[in-house]
GROMACS .gro file of C-alpha atoms in nm:
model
  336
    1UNK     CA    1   0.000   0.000   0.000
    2UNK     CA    2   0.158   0.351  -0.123
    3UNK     CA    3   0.097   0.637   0.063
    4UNK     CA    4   0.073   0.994  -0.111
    5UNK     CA    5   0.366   1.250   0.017
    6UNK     CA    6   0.115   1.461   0.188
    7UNK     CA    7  -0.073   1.201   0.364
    8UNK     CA    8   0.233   1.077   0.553
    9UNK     CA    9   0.395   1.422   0.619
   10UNK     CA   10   0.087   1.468   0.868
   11UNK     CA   11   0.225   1.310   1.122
   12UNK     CA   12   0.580   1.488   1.073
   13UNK     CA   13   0.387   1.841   1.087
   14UNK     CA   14   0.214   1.740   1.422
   15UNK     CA   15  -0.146   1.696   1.244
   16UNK     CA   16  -0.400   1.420   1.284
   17UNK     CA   17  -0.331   1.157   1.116
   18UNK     CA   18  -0.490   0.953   0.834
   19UNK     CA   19  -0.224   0.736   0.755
   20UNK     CA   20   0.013   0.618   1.061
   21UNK     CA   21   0.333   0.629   0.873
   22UNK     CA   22   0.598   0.323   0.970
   23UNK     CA   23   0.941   0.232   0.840
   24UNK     CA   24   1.227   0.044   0.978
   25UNK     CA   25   1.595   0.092   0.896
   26UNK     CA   26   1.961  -0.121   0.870
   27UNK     CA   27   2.291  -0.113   0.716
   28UNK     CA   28   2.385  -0.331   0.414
   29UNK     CA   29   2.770  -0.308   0.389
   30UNK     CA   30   2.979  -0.549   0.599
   31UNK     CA   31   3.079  -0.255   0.809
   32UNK     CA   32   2.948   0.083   0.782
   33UNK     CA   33   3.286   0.178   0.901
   34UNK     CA   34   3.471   0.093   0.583
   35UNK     CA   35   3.571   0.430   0.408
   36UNK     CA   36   3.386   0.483   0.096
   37UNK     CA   37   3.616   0.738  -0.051
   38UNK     CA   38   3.854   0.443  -0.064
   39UNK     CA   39   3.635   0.129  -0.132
   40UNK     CA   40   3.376   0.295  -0.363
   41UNK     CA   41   3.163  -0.030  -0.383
   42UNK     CA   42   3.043   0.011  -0.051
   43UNK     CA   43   2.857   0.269  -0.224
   44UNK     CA   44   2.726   0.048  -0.464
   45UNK     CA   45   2.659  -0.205  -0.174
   46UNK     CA   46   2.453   0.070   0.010
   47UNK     CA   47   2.232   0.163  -0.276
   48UNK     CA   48   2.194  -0.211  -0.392
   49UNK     CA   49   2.084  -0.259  -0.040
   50UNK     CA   50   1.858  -0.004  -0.009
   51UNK     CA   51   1.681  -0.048  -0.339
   52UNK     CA   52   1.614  -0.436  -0.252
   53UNK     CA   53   1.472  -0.269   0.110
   54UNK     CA   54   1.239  -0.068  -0.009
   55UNK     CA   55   1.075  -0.314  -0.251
   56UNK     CA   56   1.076  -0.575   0.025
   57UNK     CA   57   0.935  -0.343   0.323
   58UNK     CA   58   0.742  -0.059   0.111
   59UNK     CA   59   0.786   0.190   0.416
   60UNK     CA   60   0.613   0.471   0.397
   61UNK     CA   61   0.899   0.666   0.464
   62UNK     CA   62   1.305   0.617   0.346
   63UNK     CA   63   1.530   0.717   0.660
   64UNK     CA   64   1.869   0.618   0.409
   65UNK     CA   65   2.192   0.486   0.576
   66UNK     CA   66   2.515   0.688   0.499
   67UNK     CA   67   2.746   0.368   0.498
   68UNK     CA   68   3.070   0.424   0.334
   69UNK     CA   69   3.073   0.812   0.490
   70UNK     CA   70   3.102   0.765   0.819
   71UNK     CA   71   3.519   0.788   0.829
   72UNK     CA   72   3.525   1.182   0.830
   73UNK     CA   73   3.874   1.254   0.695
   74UNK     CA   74   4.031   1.441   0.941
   75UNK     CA   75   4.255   1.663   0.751
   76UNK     CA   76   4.652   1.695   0.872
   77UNK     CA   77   4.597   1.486   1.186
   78UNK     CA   78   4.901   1.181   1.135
   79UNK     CA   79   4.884   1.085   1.478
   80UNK     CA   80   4.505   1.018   1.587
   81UNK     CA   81   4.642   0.896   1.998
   82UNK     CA   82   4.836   1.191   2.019
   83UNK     CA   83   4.602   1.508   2.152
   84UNK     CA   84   4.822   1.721   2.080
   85UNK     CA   85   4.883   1.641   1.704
   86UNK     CA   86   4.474   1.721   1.693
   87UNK     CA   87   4.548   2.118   1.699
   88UNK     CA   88   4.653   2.062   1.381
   89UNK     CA   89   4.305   1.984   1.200
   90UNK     CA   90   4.192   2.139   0.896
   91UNK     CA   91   3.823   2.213   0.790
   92UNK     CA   92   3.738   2.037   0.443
   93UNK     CA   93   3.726   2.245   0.132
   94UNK     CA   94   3.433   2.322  -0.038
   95UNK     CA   95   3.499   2.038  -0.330
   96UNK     CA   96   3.615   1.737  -0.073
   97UNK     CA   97   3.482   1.420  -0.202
   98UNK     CA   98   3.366   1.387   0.176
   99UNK     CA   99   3.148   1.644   0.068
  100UNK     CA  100   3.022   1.620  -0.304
  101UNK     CA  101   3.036   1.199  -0.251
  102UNK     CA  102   2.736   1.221   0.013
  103UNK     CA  103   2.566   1.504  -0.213
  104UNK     CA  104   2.567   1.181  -0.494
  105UNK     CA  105   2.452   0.927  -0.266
  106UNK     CA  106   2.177   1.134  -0.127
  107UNK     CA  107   2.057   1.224  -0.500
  108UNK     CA  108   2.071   0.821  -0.561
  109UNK     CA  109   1.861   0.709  -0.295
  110UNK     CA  110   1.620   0.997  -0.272
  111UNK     CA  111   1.563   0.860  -0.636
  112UNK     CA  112   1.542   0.532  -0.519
  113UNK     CA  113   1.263   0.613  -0.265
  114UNK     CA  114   1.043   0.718  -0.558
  115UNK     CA  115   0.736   0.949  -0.379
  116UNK     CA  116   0.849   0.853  -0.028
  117UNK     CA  117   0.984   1.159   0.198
  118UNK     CA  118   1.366   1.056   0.175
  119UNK     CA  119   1.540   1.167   0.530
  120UNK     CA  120   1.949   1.141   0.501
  121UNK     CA  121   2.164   1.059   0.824
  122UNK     CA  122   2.408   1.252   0.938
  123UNK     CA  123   2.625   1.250   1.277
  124UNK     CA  124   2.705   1.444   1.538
  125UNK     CA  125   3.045   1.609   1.570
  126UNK     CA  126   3.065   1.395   1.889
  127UNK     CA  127   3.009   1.075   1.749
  128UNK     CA  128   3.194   1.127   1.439
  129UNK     CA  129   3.534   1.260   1.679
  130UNK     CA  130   3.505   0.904   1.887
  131UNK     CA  131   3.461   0.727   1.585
  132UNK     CA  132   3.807   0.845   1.480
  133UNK     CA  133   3.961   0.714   1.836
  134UNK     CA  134   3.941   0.366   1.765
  135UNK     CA  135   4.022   0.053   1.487
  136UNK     CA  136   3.718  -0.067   1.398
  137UNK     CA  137   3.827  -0.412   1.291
  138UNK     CA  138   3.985  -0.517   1.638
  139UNK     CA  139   3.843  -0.292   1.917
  140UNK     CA  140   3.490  -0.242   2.004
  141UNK     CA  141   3.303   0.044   1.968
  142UNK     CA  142   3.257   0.150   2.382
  143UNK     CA  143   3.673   0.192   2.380
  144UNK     CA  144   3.605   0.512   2.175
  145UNK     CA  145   3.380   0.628   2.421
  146UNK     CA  146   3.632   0.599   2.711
  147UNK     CA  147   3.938   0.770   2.501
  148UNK     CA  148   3.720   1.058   2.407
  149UNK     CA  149   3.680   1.098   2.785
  150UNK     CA  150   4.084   1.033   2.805
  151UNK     CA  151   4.145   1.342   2.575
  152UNK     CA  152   3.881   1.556   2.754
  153UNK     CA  153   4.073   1.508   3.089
  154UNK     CA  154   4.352   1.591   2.936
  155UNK     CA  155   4.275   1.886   2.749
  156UNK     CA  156   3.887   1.998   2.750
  157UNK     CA  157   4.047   2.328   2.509
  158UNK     CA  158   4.161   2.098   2.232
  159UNK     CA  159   3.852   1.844   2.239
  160UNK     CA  160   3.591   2.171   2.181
  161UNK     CA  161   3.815   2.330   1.897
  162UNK     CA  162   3.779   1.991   1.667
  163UNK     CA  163   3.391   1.950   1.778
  164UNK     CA  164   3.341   2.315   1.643
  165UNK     CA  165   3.555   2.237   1.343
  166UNK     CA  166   3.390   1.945   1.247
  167UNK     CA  167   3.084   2.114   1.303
  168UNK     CA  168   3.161   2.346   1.048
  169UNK     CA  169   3.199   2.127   0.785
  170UNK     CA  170   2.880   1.917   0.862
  171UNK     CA  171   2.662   2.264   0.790
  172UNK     CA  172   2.891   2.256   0.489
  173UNK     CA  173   2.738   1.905   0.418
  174UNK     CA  174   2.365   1.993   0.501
  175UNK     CA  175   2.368   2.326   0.263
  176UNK     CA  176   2.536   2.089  -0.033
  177UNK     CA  177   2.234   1.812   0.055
  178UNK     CA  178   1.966   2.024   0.052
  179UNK     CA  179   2.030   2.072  -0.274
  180UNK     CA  180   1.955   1.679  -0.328
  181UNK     CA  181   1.566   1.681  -0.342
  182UNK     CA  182   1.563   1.517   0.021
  183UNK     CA  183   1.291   1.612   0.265
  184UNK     CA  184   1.501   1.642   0.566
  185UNK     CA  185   1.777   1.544   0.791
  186UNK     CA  186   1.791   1.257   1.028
  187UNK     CA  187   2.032   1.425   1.306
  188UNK     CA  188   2.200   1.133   1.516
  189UNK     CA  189   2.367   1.242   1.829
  190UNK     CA  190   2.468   1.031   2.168
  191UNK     CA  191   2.653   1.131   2.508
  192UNK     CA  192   2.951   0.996   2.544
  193UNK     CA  193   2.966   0.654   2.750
  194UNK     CA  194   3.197   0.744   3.029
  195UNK     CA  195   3.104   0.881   3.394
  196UNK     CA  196   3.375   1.127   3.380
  197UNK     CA  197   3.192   1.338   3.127
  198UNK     CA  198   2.825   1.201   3.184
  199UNK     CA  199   2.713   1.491   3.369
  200UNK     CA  200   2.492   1.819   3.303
  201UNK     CA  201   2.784   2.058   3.291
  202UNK     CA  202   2.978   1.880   2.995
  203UNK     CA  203   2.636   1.822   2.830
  204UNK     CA  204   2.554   2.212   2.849
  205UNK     CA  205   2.918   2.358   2.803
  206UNK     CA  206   3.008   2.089   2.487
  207UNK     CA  207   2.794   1.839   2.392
  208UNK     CA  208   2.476   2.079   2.351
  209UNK     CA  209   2.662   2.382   2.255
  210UNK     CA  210   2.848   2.194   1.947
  211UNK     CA  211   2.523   1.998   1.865
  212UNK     CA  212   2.303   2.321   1.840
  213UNK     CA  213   2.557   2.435   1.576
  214UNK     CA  214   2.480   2.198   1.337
  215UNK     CA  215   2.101   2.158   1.415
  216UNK     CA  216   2.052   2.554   1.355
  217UNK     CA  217   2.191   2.503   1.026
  218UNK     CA  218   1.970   2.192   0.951
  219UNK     CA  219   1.666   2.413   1.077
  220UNK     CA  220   1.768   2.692   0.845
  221UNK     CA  221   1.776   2.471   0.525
  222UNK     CA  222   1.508   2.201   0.590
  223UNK     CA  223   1.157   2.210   0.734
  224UNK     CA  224   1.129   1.905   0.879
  225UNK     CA  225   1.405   1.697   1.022
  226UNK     CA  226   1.422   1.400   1.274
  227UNK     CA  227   1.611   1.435   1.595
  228UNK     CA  228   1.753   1.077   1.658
  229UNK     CA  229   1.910   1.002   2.031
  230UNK     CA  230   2.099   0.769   2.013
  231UNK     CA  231   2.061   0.401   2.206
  232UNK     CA  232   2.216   0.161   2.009
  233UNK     CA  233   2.430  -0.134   2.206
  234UNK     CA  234   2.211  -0.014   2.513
  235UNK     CA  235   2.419   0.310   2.531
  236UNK     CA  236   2.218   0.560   2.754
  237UNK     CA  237   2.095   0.916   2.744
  238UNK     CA  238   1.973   1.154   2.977
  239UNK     CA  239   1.656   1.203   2.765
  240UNK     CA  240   1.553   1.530   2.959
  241UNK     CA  241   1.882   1.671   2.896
  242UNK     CA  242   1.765   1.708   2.503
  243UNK     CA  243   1.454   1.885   2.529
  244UNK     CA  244   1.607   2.224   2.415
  245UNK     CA  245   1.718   2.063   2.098
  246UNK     CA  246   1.528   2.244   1.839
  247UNK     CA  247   1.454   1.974   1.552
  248UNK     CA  248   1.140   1.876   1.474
  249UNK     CA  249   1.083   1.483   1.499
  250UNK     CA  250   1.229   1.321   1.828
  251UNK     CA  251   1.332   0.953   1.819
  252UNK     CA  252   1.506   0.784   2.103
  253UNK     CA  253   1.562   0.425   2.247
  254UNK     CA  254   1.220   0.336   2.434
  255UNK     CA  255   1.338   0.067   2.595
  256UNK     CA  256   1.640   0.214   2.730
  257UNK     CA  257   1.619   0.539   2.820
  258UNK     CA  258   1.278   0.488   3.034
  259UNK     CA  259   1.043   0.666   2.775
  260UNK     CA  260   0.772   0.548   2.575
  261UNK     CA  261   0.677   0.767   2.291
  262UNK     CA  262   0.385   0.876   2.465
  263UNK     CA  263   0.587   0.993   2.764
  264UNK     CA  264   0.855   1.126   2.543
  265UNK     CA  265   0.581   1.294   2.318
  266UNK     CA  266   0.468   1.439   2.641
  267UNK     CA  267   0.831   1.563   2.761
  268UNK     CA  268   0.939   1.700   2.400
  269UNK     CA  269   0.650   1.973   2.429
  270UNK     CA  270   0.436   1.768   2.210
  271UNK     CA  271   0.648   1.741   1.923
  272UNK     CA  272   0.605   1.466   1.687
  273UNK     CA  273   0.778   1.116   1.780
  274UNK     CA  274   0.926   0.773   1.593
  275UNK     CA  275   0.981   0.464   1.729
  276UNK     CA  276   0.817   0.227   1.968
  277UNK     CA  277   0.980  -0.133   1.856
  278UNK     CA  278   1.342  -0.240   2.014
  279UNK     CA  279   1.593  -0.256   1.778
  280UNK     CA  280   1.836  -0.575   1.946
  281UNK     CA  281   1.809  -0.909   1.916
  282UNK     CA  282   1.599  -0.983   2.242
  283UNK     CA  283   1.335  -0.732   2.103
  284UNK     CA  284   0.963  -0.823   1.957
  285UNK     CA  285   1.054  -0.731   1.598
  286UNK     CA  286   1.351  -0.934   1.613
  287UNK     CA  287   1.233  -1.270   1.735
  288UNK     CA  288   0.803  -1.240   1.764
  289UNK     CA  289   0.604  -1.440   1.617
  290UNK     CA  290   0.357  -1.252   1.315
  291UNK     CA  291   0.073  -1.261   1.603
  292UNK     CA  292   0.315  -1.107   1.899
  293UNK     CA  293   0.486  -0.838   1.614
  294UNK     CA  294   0.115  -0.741   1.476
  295UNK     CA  295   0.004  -0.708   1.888
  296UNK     CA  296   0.292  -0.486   1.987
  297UNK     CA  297   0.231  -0.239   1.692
  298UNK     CA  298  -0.121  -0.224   1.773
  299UNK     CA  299  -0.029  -0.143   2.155
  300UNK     CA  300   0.237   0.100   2.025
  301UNK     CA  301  -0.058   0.317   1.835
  302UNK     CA  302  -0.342   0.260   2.098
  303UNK     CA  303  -0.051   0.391   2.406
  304UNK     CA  304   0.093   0.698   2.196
  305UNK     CA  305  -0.216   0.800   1.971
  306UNK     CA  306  -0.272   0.904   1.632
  307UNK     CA  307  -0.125   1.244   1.612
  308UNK     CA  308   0.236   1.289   1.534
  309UNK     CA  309   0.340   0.970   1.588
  310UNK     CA  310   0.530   0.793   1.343
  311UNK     CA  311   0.607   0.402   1.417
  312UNK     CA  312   0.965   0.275   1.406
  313UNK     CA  313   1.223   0.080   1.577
  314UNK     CA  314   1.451   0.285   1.842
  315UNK     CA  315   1.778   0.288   1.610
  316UNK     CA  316   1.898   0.035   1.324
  317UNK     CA  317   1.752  -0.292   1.322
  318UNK     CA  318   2.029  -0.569   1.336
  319UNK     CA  319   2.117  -0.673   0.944
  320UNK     CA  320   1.994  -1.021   1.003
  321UNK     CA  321   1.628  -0.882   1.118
  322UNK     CA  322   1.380  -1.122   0.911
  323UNK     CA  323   1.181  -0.948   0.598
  324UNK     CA  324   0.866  -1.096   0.698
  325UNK     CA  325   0.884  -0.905   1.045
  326UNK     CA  326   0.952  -0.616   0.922
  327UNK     CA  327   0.638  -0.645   0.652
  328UNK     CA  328   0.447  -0.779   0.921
  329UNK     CA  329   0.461  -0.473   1.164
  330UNK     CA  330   0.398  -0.252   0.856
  331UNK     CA  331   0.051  -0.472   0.742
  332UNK     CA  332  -0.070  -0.425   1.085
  333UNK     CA  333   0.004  -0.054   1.112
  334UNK     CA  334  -0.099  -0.037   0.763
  335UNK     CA  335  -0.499  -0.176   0.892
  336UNK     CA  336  -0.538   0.042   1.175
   0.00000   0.00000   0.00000
């Protein structure tokens, strides 16, 4: 069943609702850490995989996966474990393939989502920084957390001046997007996973300050965007800490950070909300049967109501996620 633009854009202006719109999201590379600008078939992987997606799922919505972009370059800095060698960094120029390479693959799967409202991911300054801390082939992803809160310790100065630098390039990267035909941005932002900076003064002084840079300029270009907090790997978030974030679509981990949409659609100031199903492998959507995955969206809708709320999962499903959940969630959705 195909949805017209209008009809599912109700629920992302905050309107009553005569379509509930649902989609679901996941990568389709290997890893989404391998660098695109040297392995261009990931590109070709991400686009294969999202055309075979949509046709399987018909969402009624395309959130699209930026695998294959999510090594920022980091320009002059040789020595990523030294601190110091970070003072060094260099904003991208206008023409980086960084750059113009995302503005390509957001034309090519905004295409790919025919009618759909197409919403393109893009990371936080934050995320993108820890990302950079670690090898992705041999350590795990919660060691970049705790070196990100090494370098702050040892030199808060340094750690804001490549946030704000980075920052400046991803409003680079949302003005050279918008020119893409996309609807909006799909802003994905986490606190950092270590108790020496997990407290409302880092949050206010760094995390929200550098975040706000890049969501102003997302705000300026697009009219509606989705705010995504990130719980993935049952990282955490103070969810009340977010609520001066100014995008316009709030999606968070319900089953992590306490929240169900209704509560969080309550806490956001009413805003509209996505989400509702787990994302892991313990959730509903993962392992239900088509009776317990067709009950669960129908509680989802009856607890958070039919105005500007927008069914989803709380971050990427795992790649292994069976098809016929996915459609199955969707169908029942889809009746209501």
């Amino acid at each position: 069943m195909t949805y017209s633009c209008d009809e599912v854009l109700k629920a992302f202006r905050n309107e009553t609702e005569t379509v509930i719109p649902i989609s679901f999201w996941r990568h389709f590379a290997e890893s989404e850490f391998i660098d695109g600008l040297q392995h261009p078939e990931v590109i070709q992987l991400n686009l294969a995989g999202h055309k075979k997606f949509i046709d399987e799922t018909q969402p009624d919505f395309v959130k699209t996966m930026s695998d294959g972009y999510f090594a920022y370059p980091f320009l002059n800095v040789t020595d990523r474990t030294s601190l110091s060698d970070w003072r060094s960094l260099e904003t991208l120029p206008e023409g980086h393939p960084w750059l113009s390479g995302q503005y390509d693959l957001a034309v090519a799967q905004n295409k790919l989502a025919g009618k759909r409202p197409t919403f393109y991911t893009i990371f936080s300054p934050m995320i993108l920084f820890k990302w950079a801390l670690i090898n992705h082939e041999t350590e795990p992803l919660t060691l970049s957390d705790h070196r990100f809160a090494d370098f702050y310790e040892e030199n808060p100065v340094i750690v804001k001046q490549v946030l704000f630098k980075i920052a400046q390039d991803l409003k680079k990267l949302i003005r050279i997007v918008l020119k893409s035909g996309i609807e909006g941005i799909y802003y994905s932002t986490q606190s950092i996973q270590d108790y020496r900076v997990d407290n409302k003064e880092f949050f206010e002084d760094i995390m929200e300050a550098v975040d706000l840079e890049v969501q102003e300029e997302i705000k300026r270009c697009f009219d509606l965007n989705i705010l995504h907090i990130c719980g993935f790997a049952g990282a955490t978030n103070h969810l009340e800490w977010f609520t001066n974030y100014p995008l316009q679509v709030i999606n968070w981990a319900t089953d992590v950070d306490g929240y169900s949409l209704a509560q969080g659609k309550k806490l956001f100031g009413d805003r509209p909300v996505l989400g509702g199903f787990g994302n892991d492998s313990k959730s509903i959507l993962y392992s239900g049967t088509k009776s317990e995955i067709q009950a669960e969206a129908k509680r989802i809708v009856a607890e958070a109501g039919r105005r500007g709320v927008i069914i989803g999962a709380d971050c990427t499903i795992p790649r292994d996620t069976p098809i016929e959940h996915l459609q199955w969630a969707i169908e029942a959705v889809h009746q209501l």
